[in-house]
GROMACS .gro file of C-alpha atoms in nm:
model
  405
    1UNK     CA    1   8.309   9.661  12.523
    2UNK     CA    2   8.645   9.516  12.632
    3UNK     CA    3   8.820   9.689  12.349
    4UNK     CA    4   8.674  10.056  12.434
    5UNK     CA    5   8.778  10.074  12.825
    6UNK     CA    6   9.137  10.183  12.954
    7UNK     CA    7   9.386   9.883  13.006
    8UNK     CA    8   9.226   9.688  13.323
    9UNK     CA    9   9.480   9.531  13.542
   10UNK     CA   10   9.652   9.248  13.473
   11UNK     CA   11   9.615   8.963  13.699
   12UNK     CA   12   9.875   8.643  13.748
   13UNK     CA   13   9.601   8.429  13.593
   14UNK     CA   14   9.570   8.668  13.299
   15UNK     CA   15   9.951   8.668  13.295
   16UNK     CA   16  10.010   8.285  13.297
   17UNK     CA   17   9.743   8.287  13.006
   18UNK     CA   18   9.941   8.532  12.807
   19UNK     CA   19  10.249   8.334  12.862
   20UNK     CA   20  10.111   8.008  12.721
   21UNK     CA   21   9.963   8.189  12.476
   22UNK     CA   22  10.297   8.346  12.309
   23UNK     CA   23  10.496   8.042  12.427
   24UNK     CA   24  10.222   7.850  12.179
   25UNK     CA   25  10.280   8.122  11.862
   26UNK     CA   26  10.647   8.117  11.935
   27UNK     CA   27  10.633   7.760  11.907
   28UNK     CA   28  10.424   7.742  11.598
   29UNK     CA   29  10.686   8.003  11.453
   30UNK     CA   30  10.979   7.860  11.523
   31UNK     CA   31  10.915   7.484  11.457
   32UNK     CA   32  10.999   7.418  11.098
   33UNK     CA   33  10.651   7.236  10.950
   34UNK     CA   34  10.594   7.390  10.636
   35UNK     CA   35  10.679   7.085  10.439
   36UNK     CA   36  10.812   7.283  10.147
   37UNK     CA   37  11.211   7.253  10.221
   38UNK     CA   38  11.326   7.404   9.855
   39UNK     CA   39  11.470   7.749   9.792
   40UNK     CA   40  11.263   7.992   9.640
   41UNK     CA   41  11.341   8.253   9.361
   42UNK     CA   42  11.299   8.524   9.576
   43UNK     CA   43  11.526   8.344   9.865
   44UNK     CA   44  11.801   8.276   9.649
   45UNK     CA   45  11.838   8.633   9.535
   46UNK     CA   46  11.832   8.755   9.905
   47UNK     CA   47  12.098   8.493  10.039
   48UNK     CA   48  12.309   8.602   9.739
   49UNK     CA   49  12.263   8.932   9.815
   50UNK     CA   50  12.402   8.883  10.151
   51UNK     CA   51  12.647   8.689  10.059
   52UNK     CA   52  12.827   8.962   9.877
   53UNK     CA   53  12.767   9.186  10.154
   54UNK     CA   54  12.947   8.963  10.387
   55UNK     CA   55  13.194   8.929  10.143
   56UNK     CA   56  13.253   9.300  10.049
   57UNK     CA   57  13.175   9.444  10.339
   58UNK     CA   58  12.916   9.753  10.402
   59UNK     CA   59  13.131   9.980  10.294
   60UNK     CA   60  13.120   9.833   9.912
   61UNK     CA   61  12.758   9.727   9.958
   62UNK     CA   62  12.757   9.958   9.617
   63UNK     CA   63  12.929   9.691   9.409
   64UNK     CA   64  12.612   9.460   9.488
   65UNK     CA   65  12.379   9.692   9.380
   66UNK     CA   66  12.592   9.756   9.065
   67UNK     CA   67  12.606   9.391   8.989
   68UNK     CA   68  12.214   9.362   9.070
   69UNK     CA   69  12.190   9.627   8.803
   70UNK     CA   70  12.369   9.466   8.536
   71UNK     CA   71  12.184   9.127   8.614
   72UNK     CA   72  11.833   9.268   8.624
   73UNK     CA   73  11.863   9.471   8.286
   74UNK     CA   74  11.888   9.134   8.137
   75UNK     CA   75  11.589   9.009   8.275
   76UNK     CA   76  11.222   9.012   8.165
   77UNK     CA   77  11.097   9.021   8.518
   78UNK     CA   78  11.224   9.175   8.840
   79UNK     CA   79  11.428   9.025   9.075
   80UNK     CA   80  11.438   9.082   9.398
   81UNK     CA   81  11.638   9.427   9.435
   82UNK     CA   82  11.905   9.429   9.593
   83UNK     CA   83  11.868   9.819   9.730
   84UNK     CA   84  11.595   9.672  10.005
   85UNK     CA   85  11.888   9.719  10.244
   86UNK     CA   86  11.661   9.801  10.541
   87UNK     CA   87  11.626   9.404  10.567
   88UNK     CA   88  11.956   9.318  10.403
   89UNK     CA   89  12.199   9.504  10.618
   90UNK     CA   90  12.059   9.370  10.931
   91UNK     CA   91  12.108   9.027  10.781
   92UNK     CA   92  12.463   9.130  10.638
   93UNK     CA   93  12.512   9.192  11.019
   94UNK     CA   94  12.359   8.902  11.160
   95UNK     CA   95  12.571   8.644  10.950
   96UNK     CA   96  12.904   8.861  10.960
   97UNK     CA   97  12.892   8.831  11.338
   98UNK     CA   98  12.734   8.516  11.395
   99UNK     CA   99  12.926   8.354  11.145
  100UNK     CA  100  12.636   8.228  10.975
  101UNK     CA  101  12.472   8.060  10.646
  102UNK     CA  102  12.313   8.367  10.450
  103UNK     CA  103  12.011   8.140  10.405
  104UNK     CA  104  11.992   8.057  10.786
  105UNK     CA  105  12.024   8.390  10.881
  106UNK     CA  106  11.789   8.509  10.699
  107UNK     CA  107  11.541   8.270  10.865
  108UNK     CA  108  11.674   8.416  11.187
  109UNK     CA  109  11.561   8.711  11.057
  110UNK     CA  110  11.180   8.578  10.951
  111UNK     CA  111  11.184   8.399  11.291
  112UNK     CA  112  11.266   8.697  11.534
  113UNK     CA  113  11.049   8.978  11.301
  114UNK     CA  114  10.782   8.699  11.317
  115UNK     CA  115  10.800   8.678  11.710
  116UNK     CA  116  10.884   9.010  11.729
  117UNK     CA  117  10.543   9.131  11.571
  118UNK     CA  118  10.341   8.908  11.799
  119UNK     CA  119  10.479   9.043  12.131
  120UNK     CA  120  10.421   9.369  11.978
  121UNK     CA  121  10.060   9.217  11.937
  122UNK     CA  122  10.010   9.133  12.255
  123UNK     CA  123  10.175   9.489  12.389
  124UNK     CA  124   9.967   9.723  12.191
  125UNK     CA  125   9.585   9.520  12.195
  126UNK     CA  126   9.657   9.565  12.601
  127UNK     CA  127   9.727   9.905  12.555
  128UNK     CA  128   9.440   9.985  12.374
  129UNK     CA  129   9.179   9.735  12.442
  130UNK     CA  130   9.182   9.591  12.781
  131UNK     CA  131   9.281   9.226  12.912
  132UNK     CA  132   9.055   9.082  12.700
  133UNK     CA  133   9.111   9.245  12.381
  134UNK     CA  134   9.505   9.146  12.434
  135UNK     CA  135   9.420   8.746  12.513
  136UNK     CA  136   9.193   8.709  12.215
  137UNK     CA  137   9.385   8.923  11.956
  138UNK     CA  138   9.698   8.751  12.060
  139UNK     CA  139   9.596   8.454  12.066
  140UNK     CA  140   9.426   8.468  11.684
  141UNK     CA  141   9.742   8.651  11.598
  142UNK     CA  142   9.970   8.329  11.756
  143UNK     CA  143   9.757   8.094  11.508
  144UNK     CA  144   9.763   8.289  11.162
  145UNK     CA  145   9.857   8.053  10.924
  146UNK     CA  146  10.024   8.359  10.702
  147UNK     CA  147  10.290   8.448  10.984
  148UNK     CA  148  10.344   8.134  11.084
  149UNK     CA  149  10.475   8.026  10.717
  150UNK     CA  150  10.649   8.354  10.675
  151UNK     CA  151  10.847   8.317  10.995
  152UNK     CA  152  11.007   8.001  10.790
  153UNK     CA  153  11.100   8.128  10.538
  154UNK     CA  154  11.441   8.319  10.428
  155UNK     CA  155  11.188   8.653  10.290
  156UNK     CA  156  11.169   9.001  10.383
  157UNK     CA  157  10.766   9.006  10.413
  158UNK     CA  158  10.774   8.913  10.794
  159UNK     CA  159  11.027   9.146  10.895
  160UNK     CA  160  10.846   9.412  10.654
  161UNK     CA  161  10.499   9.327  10.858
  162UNK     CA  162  10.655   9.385  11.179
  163UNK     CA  163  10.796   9.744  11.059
  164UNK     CA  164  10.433   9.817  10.887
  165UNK     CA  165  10.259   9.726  11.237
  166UNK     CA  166  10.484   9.903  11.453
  167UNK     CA  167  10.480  10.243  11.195
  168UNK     CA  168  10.058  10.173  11.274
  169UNK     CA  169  10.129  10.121  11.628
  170UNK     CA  170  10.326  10.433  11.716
  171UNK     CA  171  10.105  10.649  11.490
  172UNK     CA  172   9.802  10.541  11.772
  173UNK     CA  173  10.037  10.652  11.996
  174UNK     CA  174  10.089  10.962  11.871
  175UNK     CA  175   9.740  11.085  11.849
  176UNK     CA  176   9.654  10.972  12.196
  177UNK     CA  177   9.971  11.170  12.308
  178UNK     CA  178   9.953  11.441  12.026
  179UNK     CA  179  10.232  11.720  12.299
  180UNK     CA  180  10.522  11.421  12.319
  181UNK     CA  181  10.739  11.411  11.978
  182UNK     CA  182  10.886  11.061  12.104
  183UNK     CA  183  10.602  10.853  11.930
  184UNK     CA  184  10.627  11.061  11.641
  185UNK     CA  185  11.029  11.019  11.642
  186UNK     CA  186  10.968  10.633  11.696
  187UNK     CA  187  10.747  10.632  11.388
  188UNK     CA  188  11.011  10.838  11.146
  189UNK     CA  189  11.238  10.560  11.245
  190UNK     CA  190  11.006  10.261  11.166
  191UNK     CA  191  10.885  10.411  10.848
  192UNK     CA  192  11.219  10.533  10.708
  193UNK     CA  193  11.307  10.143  10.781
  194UNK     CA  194  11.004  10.041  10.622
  195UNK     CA  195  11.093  10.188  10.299
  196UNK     CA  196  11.409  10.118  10.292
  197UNK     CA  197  11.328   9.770  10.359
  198UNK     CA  198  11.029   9.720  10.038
  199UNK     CA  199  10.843   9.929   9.758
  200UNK     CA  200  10.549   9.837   9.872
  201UNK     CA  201  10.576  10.090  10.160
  202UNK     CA  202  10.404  10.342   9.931
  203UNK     CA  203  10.082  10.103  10.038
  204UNK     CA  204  10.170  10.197  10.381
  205UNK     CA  205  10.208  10.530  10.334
  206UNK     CA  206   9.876  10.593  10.199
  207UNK     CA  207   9.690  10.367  10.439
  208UNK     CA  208   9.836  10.540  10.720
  209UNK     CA  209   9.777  10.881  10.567
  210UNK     CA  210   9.404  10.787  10.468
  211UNK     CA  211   9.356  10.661  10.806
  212UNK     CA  212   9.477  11.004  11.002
  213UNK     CA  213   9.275  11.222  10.739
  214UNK     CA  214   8.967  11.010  10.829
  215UNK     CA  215   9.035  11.060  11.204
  216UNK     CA  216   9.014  11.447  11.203
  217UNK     CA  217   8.697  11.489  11.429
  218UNK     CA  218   8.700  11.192  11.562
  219UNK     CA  219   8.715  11.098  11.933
  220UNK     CA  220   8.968  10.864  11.897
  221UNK     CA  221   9.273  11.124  11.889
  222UNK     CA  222   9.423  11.495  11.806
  223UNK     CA  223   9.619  11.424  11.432
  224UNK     CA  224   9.855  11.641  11.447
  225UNK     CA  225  10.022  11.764  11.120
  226UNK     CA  226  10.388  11.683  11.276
  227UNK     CA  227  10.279  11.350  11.137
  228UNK     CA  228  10.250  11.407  10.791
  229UNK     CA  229  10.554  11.658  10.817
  230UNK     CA  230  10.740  11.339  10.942
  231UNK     CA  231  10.645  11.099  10.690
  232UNK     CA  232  10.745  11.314  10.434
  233UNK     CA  233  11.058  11.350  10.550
  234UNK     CA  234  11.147  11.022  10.667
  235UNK     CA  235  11.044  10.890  10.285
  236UNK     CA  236  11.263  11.217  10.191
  237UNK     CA  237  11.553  11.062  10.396
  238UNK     CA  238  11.498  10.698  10.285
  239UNK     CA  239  11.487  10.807   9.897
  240UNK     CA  240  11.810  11.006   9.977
  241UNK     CA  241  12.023  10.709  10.113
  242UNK     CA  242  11.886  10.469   9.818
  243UNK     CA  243  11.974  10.734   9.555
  244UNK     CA  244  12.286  10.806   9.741
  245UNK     CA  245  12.376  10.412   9.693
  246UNK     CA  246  12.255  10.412   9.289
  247UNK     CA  247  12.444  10.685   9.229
  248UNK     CA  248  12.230  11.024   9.226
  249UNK     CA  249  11.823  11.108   9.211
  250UNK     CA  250  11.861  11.023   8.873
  251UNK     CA  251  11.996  10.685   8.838
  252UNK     CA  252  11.747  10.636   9.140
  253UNK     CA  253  11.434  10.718   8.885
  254UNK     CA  254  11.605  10.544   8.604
  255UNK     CA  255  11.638  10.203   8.846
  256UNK     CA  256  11.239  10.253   8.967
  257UNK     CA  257  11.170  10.274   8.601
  258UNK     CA  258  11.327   9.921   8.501
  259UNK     CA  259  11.217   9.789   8.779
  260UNK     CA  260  10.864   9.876   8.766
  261UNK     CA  261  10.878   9.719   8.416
  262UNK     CA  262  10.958   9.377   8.517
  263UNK     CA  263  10.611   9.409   8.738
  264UNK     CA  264  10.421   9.268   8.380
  265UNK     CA  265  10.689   8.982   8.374
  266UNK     CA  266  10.569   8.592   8.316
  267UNK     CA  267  10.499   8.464   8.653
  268UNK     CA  268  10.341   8.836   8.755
  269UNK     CA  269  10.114   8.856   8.520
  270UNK     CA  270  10.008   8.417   8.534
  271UNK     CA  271  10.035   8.424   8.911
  272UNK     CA  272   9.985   8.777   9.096
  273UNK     CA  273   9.739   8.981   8.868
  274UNK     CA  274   9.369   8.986   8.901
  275UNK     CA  275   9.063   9.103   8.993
  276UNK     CA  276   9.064   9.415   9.259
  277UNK     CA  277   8.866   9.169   9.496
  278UNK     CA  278   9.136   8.924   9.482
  279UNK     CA  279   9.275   8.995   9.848
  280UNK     CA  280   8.999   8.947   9.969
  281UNK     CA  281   8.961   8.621   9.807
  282UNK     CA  282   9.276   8.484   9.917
  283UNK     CA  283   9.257   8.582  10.287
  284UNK     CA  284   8.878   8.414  10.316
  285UNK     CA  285   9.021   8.113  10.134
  286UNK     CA  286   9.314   8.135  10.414
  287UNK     CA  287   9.094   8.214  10.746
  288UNK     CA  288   8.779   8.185  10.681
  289UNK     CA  289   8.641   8.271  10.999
  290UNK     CA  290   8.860   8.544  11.034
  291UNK     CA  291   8.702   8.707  10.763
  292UNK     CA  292   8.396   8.648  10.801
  293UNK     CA  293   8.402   8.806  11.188
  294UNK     CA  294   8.572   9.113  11.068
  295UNK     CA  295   8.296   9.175  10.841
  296UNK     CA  296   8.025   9.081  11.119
  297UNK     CA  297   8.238   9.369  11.308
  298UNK     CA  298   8.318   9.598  11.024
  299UNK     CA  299   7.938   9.666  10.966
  300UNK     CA  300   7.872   9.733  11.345
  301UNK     CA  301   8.141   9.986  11.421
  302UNK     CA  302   8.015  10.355  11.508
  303UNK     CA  303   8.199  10.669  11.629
  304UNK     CA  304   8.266  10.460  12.006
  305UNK     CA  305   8.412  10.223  11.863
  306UNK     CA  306   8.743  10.423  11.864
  307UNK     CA  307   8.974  10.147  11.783
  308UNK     CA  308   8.828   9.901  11.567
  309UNK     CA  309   8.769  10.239  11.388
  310UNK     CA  310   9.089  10.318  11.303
  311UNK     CA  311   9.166   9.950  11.238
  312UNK     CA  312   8.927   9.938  10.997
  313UNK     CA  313   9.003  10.213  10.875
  314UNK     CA  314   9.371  10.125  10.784
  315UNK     CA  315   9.265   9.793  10.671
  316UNK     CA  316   8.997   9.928  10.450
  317UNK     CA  317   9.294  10.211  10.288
  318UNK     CA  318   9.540   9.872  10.244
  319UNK     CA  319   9.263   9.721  10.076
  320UNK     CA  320   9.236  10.005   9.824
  321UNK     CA  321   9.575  10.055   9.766
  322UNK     CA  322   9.715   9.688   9.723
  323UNK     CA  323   9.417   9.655   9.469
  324UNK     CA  324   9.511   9.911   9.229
  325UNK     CA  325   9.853   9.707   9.041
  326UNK     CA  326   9.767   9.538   8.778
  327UNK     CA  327   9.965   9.271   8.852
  328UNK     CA  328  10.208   9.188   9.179
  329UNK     CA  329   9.949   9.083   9.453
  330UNK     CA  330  10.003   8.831   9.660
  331UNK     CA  331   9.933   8.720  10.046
  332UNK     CA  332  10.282   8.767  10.134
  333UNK     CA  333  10.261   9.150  10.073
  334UNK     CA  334   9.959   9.171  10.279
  335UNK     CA  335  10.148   9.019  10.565
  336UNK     CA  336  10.101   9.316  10.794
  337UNK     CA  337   9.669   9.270  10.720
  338UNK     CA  338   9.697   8.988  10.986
  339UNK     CA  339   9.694   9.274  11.321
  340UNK     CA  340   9.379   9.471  11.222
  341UNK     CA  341   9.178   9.183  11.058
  342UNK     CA  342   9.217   8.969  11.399
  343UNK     CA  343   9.226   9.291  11.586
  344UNK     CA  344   8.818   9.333  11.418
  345UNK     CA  345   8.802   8.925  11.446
  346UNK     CA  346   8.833   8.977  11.841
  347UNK     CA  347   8.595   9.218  11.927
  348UNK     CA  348   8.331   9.045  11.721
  349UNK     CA  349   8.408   8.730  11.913
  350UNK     CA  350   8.355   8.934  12.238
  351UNK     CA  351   8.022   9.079  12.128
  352UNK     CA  352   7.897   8.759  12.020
  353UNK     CA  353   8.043   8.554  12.370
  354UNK     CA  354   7.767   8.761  12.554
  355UNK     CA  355   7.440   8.667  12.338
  356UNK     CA  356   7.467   8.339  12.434
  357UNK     CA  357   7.155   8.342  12.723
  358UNK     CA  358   7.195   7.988  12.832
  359UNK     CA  359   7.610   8.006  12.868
  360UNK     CA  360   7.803   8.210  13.074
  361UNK     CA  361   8.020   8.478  12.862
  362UNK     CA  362   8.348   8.329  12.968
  363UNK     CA  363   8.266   7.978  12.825
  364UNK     CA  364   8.147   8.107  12.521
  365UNK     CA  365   8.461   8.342  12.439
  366UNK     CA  366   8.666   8.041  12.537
  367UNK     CA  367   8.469   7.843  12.267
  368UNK     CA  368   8.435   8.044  12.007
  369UNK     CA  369   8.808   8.149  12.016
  370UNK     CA  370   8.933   7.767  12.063
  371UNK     CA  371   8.683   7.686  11.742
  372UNK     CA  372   8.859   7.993  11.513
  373UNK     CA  373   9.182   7.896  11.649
  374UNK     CA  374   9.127   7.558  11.542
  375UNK     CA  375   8.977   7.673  11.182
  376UNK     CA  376   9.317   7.900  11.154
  377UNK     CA  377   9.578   7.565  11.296
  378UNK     CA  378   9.367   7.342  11.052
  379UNK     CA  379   9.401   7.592  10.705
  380UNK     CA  380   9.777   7.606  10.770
  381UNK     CA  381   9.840   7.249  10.815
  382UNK     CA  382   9.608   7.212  10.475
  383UNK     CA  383   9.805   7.452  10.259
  384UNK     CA  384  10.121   7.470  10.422
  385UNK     CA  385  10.211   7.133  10.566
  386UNK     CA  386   9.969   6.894  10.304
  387UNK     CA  387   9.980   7.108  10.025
  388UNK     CA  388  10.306   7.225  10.049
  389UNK     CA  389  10.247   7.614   9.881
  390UNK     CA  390  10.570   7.797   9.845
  391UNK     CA  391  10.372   8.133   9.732
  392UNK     CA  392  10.010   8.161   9.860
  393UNK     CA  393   9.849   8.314   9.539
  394UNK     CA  394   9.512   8.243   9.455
  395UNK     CA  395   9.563   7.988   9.216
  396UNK     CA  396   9.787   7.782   9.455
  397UNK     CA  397   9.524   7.804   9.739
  398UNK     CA  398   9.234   7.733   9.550
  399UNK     CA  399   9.405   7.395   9.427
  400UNK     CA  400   9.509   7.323   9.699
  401UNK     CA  401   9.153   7.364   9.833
  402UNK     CA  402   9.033   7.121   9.584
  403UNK     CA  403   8.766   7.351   9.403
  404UNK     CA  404   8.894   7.266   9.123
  405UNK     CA  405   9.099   6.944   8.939
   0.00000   0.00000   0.00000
């Protein structure tokens, strides 16, 4: 299996392909052809955000927060808080220096995390899976209609996907190099990032932690316990700086408190509550190949299978703990899903390119992944260019699918 042997070299053929490949998804990201041209909720409340932080400076980035306070307490859903400073600052940066629109730099921001995450792609699935393994994960990966949206639009959940992959990635790392602290090191600093950048980190957390319990006698690594130490105290550090910016670990506890309130506000509970299934149902409805490969995959892996193993593994916690609110799901928090489902979605396609008897295996991996490539190119276009979703929650996506008038 392509995704089970050591990194094979990498040929100028292979090379040119990978090129084209990520010259095609940086394309695809950066070309504006989501036809939806408004400004979100969720977008104005970020470019505001920044804004102020241009405006005050860093240094008074408290005076946001306090105004963010006094707005949201008057509001019967949450807003987009303004302590998510692991993506704000950045952007503060990014338009103090480049003299730049909040709004466009935020984009910048969705653009490069977007890019960003799919050289990371292609970095990692060579890694740990071969030549083949990187050309058809990154090339599923430079098609997903979820990251290509996302890299359009002024949000945090690209940028937050990158951080979420990379805290994966450098946990892999880790347990295949279990005596050098600098993975470990590299994953305190994505992960106190992550949580500085979004609340739903906590999902991280426990997928990652679920997924190195599970891999304690496994062949795939040696967990060491320096990783939990680490995640505790990079969370430790993150909750530190946010409390330090609210005021104390008090008015920190008070502020999760009214936030988590507005969670059961009017367009959570019409729009992002549900069954526990519903992830699933909006990522089949989204790539519907994609889905249905990882489960062709998902109920072949065994104990060799080292690394679709602990991708299905962290997938599977993800799935667990995004399905437990009540209300607040949506495909844009899931945004980091996209790595192990096509990550699963490959090696399926490179079992099945080799029980084809009367076609060589080449010309059968080349069709299959030009036909899911396809499926994935067409489903954005049909929600995202035609349809023109802003938020892909199940009710917009099923309309726009037509199943119902």
């Amino acid at each position: 299996m392509g995704n089970e042997s050591s990194p094979s070299r990498l040929t100028k053929t292979s090379l040119a392909l990978l090129i084209v490949i990520l010259s095609v998804g940086v394309f695809l990201r950066a070309w504006p052809s989501a036809s939806f041209k408004g400004i979100g909720n969720d977008e104005h409340n970020y470019a505001t955000y920044v804004e102020k932080g241009v405006k005050y400076g860093l240094s008074n980035y408290g005076r946001v927060i306090d105004e963010f306070i006094a707005s949201q307490v008057q509001q019967a859903q949450s807003l987009i808080p303004a302590t998510r400073i692991g993506f704000i600052w950045p952007t503060i940066l990014l338009a103090s220096f480049g003299k730049l629109n909040p709004l466009y730099a935020l984009r910048l921001m969705s653009h490069g995390s977007a890019i960003l995450l799919l050289l990371a792609t292609a970095i990692l699935s060579y890694r740990f899976g071969g030549v083949r393994q990187m050309l058809v994960v990154t090339t599923l990966m430079a098609v997903a209609p979820l990251q290509i949206f996302l890299s359009q639009r002024a949000l945090g959940d690209a940028y937050f996907a990158f951080l979420a992959v990379l805290c994966a990635w450098f946990l892999l790392e880790a347990l295949h190099a279990p005596r050098s602290s600098g993975w470990l090191v590299a994953y305190g600093v994505a992960f106190v990032l992550l949580v500085l950048t979004k609340e739903n980190a906590i999902f991280v957390c426990v997928a990652l932690v679920g997924t190195w319990i599970c891999l304690i006698g496994t062949r795939i690594g040696r967990p060491s316990f320096g990783f939990l130490l680490v995640t505790f105290m990079a969370g430790a550090l993150a909750v530190l700086i946010l409390a330090s910016l609210l005021g104390g670990l008090g008015e920190w506890i008070t502020f999760c408190r009214i936030y988590a309130k507005g969670f059961a506000g009017p367009y959570a509970v019409q729009f992002q509550g549900g069954a526990w299934y519903r992830y699933l149902v909006d990522f089949t409805l989204l790539s519907p190949c994609i889905v249905a490969l990882m489960f062709g995959r998902i109920f072949t892996i065994d104990k060799e299978s080292r690394f679709d193993l602990f991708w299905g593994l962290l997938l599977g916690f993800s799935f667990l703990a995004m399905s437990t609110p009540s209300y607040g799901m949506s495909l844009r928090y899931a945004a980091y899903w996209d790595l192990p489902l096509r990550w699963l979605a490959a090696s399926q396609v490179l079992q099945l390119s080799g029980k084809f008897p009367r076609i060589k295996p080449l010309f059968a991996l080349a069709g299959l992944v030009l036909i899911v490539a396809t499926v994935d190119l067409f489903q954005y276009w049909r929600y995202f260019v035609y349809a023109g979703i802003y938020d892909p929650v199940t009710f917009n996506l099923i309309y726009a699918s037509k199943l119902f008038h």
